[in-house]
PDB file of C-alpha atoms and ligand atoms in Angstrom:
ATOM      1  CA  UNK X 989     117.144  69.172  98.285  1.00  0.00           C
ATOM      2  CA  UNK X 990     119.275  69.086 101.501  1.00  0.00           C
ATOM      3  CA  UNK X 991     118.314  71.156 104.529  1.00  0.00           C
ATOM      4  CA  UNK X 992     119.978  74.077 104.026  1.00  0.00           C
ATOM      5  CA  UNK X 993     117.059  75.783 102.440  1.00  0.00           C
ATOM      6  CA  UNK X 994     116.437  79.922 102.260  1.00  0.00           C
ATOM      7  CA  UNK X 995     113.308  81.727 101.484  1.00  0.00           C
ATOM      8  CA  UNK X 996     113.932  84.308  98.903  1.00  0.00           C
ATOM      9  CA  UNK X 997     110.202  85.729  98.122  1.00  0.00           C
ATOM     10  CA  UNK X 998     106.745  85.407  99.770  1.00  0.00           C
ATOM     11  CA  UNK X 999     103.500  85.427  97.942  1.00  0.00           C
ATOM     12  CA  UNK X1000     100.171  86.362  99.156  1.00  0.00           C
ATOM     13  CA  UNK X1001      98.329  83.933  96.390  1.00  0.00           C
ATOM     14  CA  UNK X1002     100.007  80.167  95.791  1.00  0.00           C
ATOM     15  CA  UNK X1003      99.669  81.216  91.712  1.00  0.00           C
ATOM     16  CA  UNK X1004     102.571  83.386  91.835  1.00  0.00           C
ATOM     17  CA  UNK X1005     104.420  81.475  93.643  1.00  0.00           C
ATOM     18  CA  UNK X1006     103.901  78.108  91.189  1.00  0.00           C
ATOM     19  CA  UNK X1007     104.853  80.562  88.476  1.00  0.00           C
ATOM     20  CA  UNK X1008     107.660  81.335  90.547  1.00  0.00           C
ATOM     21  CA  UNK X1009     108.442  78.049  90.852  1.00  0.00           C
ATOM     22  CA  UNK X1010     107.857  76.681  87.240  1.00  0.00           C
ATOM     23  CA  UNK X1011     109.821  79.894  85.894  1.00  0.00           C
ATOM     24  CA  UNK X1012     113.105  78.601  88.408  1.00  0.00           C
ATOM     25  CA  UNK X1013     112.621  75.032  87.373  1.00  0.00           C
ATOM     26  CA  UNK X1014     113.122  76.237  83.500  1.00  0.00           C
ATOM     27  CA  UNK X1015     116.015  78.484  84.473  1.00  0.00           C
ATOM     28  CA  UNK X1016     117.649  74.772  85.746  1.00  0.00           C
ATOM     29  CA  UNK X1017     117.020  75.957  89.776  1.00  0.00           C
ATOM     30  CA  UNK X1018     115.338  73.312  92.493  1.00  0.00           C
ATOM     31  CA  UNK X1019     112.495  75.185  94.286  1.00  0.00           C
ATOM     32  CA  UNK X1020     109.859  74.063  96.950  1.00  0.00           C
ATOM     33  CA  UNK X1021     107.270  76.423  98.086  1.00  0.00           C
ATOM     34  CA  UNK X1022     106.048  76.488 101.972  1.00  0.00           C
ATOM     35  CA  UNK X1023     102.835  77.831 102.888  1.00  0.00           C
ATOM     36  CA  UNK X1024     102.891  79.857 105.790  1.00  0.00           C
ATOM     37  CA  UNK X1025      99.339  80.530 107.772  1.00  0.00           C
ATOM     38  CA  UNK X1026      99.287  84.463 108.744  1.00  0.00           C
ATOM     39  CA  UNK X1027      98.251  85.425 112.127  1.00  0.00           C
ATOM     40  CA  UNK X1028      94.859  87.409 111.311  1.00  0.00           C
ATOM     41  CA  UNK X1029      93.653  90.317 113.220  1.00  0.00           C
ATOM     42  CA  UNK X1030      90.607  88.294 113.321  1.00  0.00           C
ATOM     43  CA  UNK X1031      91.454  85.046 114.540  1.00  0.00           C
ATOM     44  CA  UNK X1032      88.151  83.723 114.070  1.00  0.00           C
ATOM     45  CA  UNK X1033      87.652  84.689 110.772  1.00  0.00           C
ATOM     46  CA  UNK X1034      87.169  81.791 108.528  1.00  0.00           C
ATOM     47  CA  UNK X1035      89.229  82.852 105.867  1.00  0.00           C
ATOM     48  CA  UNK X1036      92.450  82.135 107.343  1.00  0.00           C
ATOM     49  CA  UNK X1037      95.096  84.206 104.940  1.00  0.00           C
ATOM     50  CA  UNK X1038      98.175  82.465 103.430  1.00  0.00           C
ATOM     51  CA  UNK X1039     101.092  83.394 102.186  1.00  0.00           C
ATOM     52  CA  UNK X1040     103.631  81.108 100.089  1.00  0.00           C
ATOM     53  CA  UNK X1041     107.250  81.331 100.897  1.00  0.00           C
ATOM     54  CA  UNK X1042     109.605  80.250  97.968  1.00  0.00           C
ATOM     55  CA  UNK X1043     112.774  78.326  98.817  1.00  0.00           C
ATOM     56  CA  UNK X1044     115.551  77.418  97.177  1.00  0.00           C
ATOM     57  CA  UNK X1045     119.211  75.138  98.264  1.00  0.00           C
ATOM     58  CA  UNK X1046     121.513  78.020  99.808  1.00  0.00           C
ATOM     59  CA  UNK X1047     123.914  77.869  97.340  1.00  0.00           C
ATOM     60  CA  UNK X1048     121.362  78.364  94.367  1.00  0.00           C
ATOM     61  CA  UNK X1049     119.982  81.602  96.574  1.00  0.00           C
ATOM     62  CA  UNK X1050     121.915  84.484  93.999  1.00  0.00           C
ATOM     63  CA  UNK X1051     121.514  82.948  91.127  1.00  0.00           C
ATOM     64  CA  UNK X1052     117.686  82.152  91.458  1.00  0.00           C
ATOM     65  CA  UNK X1053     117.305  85.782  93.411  1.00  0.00           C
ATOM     66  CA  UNK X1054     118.504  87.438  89.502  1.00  0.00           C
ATOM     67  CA  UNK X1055     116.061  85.167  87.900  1.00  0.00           C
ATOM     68  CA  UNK X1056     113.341  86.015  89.558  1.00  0.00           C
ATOM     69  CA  UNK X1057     113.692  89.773  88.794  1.00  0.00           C
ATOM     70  CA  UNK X1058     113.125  88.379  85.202  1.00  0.00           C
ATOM     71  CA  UNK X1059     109.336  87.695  86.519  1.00  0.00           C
ATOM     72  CA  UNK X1060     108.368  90.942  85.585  1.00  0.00           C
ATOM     73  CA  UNK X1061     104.209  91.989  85.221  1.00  0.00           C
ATOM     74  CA  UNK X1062     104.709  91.292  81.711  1.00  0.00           C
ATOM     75  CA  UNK X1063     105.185  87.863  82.107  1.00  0.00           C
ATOM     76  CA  UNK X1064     103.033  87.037  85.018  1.00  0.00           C
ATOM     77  CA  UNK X1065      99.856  88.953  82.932  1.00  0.00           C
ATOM     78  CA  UNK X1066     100.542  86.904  79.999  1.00  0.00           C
ATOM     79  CA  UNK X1067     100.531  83.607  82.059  1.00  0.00           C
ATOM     80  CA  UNK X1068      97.666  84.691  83.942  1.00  0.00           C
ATOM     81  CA  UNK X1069      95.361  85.690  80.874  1.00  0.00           C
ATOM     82  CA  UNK X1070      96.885  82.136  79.107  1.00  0.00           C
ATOM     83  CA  UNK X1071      95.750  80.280  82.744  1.00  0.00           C
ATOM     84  CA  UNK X1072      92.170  82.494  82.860  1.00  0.00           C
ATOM     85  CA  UNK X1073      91.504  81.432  79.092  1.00  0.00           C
ATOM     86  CA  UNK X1074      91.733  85.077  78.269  1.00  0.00           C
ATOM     87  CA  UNK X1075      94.354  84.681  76.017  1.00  0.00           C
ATOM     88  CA  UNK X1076      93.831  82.082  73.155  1.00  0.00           C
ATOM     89  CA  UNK X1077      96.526  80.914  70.736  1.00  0.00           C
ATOM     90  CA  UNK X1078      95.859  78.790  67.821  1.00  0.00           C
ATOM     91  CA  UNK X1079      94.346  79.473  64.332  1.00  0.00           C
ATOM     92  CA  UNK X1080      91.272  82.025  65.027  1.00  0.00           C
ATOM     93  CA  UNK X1081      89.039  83.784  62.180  1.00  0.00           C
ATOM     94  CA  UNK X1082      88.588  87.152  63.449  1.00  0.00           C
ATOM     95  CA  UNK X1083      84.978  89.222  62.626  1.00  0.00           C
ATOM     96  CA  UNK X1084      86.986  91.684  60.046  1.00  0.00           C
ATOM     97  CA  UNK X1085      87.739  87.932  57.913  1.00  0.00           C
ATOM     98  CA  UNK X1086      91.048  87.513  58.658  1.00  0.00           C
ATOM     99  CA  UNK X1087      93.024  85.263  60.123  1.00  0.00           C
ATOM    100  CA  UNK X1088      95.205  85.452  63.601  1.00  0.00           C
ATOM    101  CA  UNK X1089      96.917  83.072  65.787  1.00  0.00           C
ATOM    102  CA  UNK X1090      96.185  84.446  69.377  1.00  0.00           C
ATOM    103  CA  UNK X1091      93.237  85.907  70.234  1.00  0.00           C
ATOM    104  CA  UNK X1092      91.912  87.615  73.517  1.00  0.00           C
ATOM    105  CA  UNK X1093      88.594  86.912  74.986  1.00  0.00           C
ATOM    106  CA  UNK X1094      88.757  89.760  76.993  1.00  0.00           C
ATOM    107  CA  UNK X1095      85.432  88.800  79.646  1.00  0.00           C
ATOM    108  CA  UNK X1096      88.009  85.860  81.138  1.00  0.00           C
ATOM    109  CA  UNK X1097      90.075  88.606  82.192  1.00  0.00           C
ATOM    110  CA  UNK X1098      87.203  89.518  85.601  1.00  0.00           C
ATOM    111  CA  UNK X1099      85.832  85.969  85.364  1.00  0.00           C
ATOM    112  CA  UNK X1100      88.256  85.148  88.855  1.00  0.00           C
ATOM    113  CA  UNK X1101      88.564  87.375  91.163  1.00  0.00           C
ATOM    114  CA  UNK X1102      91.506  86.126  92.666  1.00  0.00           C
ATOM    115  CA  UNK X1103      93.544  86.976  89.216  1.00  0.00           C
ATOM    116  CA  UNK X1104      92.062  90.165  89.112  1.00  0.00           C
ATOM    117  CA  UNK X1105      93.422  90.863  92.446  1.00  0.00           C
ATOM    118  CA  UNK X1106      96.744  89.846  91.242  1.00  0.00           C
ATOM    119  CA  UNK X1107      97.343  91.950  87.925  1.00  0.00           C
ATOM    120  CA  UNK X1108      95.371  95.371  89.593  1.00  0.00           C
ATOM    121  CA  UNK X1109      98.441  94.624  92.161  1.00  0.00           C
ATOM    122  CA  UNK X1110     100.465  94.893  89.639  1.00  0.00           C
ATOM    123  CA  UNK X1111      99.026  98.015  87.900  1.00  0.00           C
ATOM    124  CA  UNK X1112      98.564  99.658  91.473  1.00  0.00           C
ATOM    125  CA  UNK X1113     102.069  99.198  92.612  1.00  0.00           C
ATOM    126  CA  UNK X1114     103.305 100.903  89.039  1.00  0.00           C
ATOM    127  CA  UNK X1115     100.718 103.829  89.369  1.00  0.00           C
ATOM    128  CA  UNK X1116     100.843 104.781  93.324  1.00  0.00           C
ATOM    129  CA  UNK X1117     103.688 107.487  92.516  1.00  0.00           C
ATOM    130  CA  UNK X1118     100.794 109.330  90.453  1.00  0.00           C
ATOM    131  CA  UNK X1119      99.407 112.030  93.030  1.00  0.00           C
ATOM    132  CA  UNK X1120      95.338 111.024  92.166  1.00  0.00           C
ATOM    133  CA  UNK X1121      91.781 111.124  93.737  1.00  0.00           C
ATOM    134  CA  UNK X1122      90.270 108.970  91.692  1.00  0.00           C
ATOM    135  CA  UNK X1123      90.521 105.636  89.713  1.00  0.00           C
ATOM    136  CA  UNK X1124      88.096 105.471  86.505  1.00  0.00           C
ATOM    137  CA  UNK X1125      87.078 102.820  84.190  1.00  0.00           C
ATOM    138  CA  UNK X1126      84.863 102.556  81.002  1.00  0.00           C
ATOM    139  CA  UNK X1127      81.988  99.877  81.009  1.00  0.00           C
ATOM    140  CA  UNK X1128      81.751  97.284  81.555  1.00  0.00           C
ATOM    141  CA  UNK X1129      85.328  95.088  81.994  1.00  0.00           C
ATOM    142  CA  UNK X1130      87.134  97.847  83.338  1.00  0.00           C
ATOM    143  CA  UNK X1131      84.602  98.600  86.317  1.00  0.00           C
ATOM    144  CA  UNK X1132      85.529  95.556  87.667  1.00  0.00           C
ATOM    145  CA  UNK X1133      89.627  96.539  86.806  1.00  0.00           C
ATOM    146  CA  UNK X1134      89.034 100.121  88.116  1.00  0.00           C
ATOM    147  CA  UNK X1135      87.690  99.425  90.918  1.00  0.00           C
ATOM    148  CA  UNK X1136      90.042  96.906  92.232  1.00  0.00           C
ATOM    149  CA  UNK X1137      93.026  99.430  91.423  1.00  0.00           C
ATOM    150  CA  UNK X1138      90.934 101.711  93.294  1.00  0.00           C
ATOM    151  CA  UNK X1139      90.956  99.969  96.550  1.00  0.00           C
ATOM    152  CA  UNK X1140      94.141  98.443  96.532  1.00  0.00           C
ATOM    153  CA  UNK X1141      95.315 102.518  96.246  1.00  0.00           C
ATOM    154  CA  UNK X1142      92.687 103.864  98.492  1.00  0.00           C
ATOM    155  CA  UNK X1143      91.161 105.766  96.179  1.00  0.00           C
ATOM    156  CA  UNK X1144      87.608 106.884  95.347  1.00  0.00           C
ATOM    157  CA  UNK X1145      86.474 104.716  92.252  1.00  0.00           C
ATOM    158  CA  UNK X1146      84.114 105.848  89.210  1.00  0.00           C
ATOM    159  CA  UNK X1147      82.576 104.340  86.065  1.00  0.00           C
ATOM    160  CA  UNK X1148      81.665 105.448  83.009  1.00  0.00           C
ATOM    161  CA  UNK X1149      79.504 104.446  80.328  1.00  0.00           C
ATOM    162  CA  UNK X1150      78.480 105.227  76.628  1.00  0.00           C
ATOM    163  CA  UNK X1151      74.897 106.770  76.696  1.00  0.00           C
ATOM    164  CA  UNK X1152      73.765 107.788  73.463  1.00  0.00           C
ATOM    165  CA  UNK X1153      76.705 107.430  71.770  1.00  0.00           C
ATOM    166  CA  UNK X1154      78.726 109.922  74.216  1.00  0.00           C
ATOM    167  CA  UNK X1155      80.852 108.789  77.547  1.00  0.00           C
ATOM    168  CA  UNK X1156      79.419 109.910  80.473  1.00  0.00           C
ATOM    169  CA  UNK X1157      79.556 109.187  84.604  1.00  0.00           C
ATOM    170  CA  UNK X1158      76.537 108.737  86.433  1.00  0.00           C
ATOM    171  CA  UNK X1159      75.455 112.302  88.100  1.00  0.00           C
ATOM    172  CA  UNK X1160      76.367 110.470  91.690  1.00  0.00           C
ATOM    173  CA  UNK X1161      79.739 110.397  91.024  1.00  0.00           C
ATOM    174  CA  UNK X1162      81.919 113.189  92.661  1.00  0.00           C
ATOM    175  CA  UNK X1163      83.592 114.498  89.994  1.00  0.00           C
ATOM    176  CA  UNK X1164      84.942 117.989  90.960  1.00  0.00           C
ATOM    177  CA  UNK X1165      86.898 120.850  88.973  1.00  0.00           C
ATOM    178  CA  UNK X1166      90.864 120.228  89.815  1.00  0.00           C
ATOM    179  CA  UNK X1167      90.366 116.517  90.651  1.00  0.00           C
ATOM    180  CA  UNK X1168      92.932 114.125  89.422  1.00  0.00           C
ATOM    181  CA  UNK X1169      92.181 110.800  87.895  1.00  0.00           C
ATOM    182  CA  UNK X1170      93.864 107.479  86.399  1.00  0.00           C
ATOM    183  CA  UNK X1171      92.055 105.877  83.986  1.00  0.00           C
ATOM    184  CA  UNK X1172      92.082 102.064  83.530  1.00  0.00           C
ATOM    185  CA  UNK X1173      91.247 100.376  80.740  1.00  0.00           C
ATOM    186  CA  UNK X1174      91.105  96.161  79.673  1.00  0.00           C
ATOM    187  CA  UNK X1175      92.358  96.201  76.235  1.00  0.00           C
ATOM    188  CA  UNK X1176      93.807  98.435  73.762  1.00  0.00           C
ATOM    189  CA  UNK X1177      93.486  98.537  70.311  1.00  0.00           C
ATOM    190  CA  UNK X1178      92.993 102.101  68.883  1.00  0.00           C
ATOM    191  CA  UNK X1179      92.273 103.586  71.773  1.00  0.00           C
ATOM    192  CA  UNK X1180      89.301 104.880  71.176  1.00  0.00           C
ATOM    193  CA  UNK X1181      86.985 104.279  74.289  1.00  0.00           C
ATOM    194  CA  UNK X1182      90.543 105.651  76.618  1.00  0.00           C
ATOM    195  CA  UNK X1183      90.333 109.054  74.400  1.00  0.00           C
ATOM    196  CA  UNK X1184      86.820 109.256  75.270  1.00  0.00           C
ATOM    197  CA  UNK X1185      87.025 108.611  78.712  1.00  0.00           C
ATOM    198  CA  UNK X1186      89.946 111.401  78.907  1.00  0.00           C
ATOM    199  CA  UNK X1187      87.826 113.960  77.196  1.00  0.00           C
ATOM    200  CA  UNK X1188      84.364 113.715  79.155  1.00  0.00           C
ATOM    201  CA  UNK X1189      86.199 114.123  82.525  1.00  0.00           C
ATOM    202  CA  UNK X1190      88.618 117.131  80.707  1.00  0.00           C
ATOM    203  CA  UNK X1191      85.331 118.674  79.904  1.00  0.00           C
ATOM    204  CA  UNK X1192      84.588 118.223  83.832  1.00  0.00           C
ATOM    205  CA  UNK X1193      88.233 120.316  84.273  1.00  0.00           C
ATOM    206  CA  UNK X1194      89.406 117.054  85.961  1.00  0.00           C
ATOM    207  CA  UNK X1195      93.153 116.164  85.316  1.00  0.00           C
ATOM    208  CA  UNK X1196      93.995 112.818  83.644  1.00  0.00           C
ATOM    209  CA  UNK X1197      97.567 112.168  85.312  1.00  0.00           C
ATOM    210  CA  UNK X1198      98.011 108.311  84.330  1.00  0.00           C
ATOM    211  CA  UNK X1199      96.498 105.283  81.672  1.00  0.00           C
ATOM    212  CA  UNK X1200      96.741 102.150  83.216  1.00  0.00           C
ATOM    213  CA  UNK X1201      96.086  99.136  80.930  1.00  0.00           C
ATOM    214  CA  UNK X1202      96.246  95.681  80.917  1.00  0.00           C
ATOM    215  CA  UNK X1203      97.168  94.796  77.491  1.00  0.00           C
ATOM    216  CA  UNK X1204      98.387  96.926  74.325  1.00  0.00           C
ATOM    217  CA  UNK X1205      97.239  95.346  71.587  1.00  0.00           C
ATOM    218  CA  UNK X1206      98.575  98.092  69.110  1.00  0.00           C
ATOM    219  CA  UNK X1207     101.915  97.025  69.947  1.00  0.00           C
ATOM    220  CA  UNK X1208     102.800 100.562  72.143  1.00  0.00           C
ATOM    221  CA  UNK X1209     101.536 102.956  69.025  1.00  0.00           C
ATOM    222  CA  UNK X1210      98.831 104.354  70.436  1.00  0.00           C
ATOM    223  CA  UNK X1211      99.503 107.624  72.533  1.00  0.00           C
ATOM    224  CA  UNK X1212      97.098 109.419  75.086  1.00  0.00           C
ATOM    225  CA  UNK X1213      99.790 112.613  75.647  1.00  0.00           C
ATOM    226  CA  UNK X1214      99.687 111.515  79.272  1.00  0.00           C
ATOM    227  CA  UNK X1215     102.183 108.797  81.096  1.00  0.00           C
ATOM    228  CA  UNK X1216     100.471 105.345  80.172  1.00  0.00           C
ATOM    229  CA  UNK X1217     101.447 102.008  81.485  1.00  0.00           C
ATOM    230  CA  UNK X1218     100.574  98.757  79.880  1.00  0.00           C
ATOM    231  CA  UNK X1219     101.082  95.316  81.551  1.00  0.00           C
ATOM    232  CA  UNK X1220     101.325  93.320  78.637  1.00  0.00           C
ATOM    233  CA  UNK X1221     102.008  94.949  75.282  1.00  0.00           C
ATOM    234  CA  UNK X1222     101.288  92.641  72.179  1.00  0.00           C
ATOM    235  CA  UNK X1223     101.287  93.002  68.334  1.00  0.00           C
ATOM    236  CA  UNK X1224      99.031  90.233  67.583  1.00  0.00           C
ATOM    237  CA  UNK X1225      99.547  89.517  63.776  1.00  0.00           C
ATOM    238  CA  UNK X1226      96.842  88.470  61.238  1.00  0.00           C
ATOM    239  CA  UNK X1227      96.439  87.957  57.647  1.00  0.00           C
ATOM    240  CA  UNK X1228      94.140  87.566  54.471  1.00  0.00           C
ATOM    241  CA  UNK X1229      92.975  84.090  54.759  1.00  0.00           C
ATOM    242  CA  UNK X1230      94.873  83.601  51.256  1.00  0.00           C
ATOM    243  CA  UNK X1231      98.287  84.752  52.951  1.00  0.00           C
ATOM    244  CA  UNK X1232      97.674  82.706  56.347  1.00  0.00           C
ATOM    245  CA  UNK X1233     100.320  80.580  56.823  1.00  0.00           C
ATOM    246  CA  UNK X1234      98.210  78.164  59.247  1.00  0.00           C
ATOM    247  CA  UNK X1235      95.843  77.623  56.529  1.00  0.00           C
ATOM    248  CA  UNK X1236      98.940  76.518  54.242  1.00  0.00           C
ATOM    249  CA  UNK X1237      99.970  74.712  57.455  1.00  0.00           C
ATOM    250  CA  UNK X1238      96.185  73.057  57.009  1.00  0.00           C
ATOM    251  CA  UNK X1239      96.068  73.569  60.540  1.00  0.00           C
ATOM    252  CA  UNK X1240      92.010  73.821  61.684  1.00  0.00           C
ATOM    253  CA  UNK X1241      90.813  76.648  62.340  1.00  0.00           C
ATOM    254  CA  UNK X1242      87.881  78.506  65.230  1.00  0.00           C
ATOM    255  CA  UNK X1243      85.561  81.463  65.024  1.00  0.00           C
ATOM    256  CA  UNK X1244      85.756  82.668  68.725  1.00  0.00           C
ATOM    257  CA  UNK X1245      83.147  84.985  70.278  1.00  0.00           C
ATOM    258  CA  UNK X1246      82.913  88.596  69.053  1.00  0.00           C
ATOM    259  CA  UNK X1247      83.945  90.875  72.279  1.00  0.00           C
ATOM    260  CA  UNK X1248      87.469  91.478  70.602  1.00  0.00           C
ATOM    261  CA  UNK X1249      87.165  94.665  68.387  1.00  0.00           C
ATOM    262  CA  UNK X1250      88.170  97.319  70.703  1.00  0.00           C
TER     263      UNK X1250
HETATM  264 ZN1   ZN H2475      94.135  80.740  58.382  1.00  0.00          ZN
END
């Protein structure tokens, strides 16, 4: 590296900017990251607040500016679930008997806050042009998900819950006629819990205006009739354990956890 560096993005967590980083080094660009110590509003406040500056040789500034736009949520959610263990690939028997080579352990997902923070950025900066008053999200990984989004739009937050077999909101919540909502949601696969959700609070004449997940698992087929935004969209593929080409491959195979039938 010479001296004529520029910074072309800041980060407010040292992941993103590693990923940043990693993705530049891949693309063939030089990168060094700088972390820059914030002046807080509370200066004694122990947790001083960084923020990473990426920088790259002057001349490689264009070039690595267009790659970066390639760092879309997409990737960064996928790298983040693979970092967080939420996202498992290798040879995995799935409860239904068959057989799948990824497989998401969808707990890992809230089990650091600090990622959390990262992809409800994410979902937050796509859904802020939705006019809402409230963020809601189905027990139990999505109160954690909904609530983040929540803050980070200023919103009023709200949970809801299966009780005897029907989706329902604790009597606390306000949940008023002509209120609009965004629901968030974890995972994906049918859809079934989302619909749910959507119908109690239609039932309470409040207006669904947005889905926000974090990953599609049905590959984008599912459809809520209202404007729904998934992070990560995946068609994870399985097979009869006779037609699974790891097997053939006589690669071994795990029997994760059970939390993945949504
Ligand atoms: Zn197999």
């Amino acid at each position: 590296m010479n001296d004529k560096l520029v910074t072309i993005a800041k980060y407010d967590t040292p992941f993103e900017a590693e990923l940043a980083m990693t993705y530049l080094a891949d693309c063939g660009i030089k990168a060094v990251l700088f972390n820059e110590i914030i002046n807080s509003i509370f200066p004694s406040f122990a947790g001083l607040k960084y923020e990473t500056e990426l920088r790259v040789n002057k001349e490689d500034e264009i070039i690595a500016k267009e790659h970066l736009i390639n760092i879309n949520s997409a990737y960064l959610t996928e790298n983040i679930l693979k970092e967080s263990g939420a996202l498992l690939e290798g040879h995995f028997k799935l409860t239904s008997g068959r057989h799948s080579n990824k497989y998401i352990e969808k707990i890992k997902i809230i089990q650091n806050p600090e990622k959390v923070e990262i992809i409800c950025g994410h979902l937050a900066r796509i859904l802020k042009e939705f006019e809402c008053d409230v963020v809601i999200g189905p027990a139990y990984g999505a109160i954690v998900l909904g609530y983040e989004v929540a803050k980070q739009l200023g919103k009023q937050f709200a949970f809801c819950q299966r009780v005897d077999g029907e989706m329902n909101f604790r009597s606390g919540f306000t949940l008023r006629p002509g209120m609009k909502a965004i629901v968030i949601e974890d995972i994906v696969t049918t859809g079934g819990s989302v619909f749910e959700v959507i119908e109690s609070l239609n039932k309470k004449e409040v207006e669904v205006v947005a889905v926000g997940l974090i990953v599609d698992r049905s590959g984008g087929s599912v459809d809520f009739n209202v404007p729904t935004y998934p992070l990560l969209t995946l068609s994870i593929e399985s097979w009869e354990p006779e037609d699974c080409p790891l097997c053939k491959a006589g690669q071994e195979i795990t029997k994760p956890g059970s939390s993945d039938k949504r």
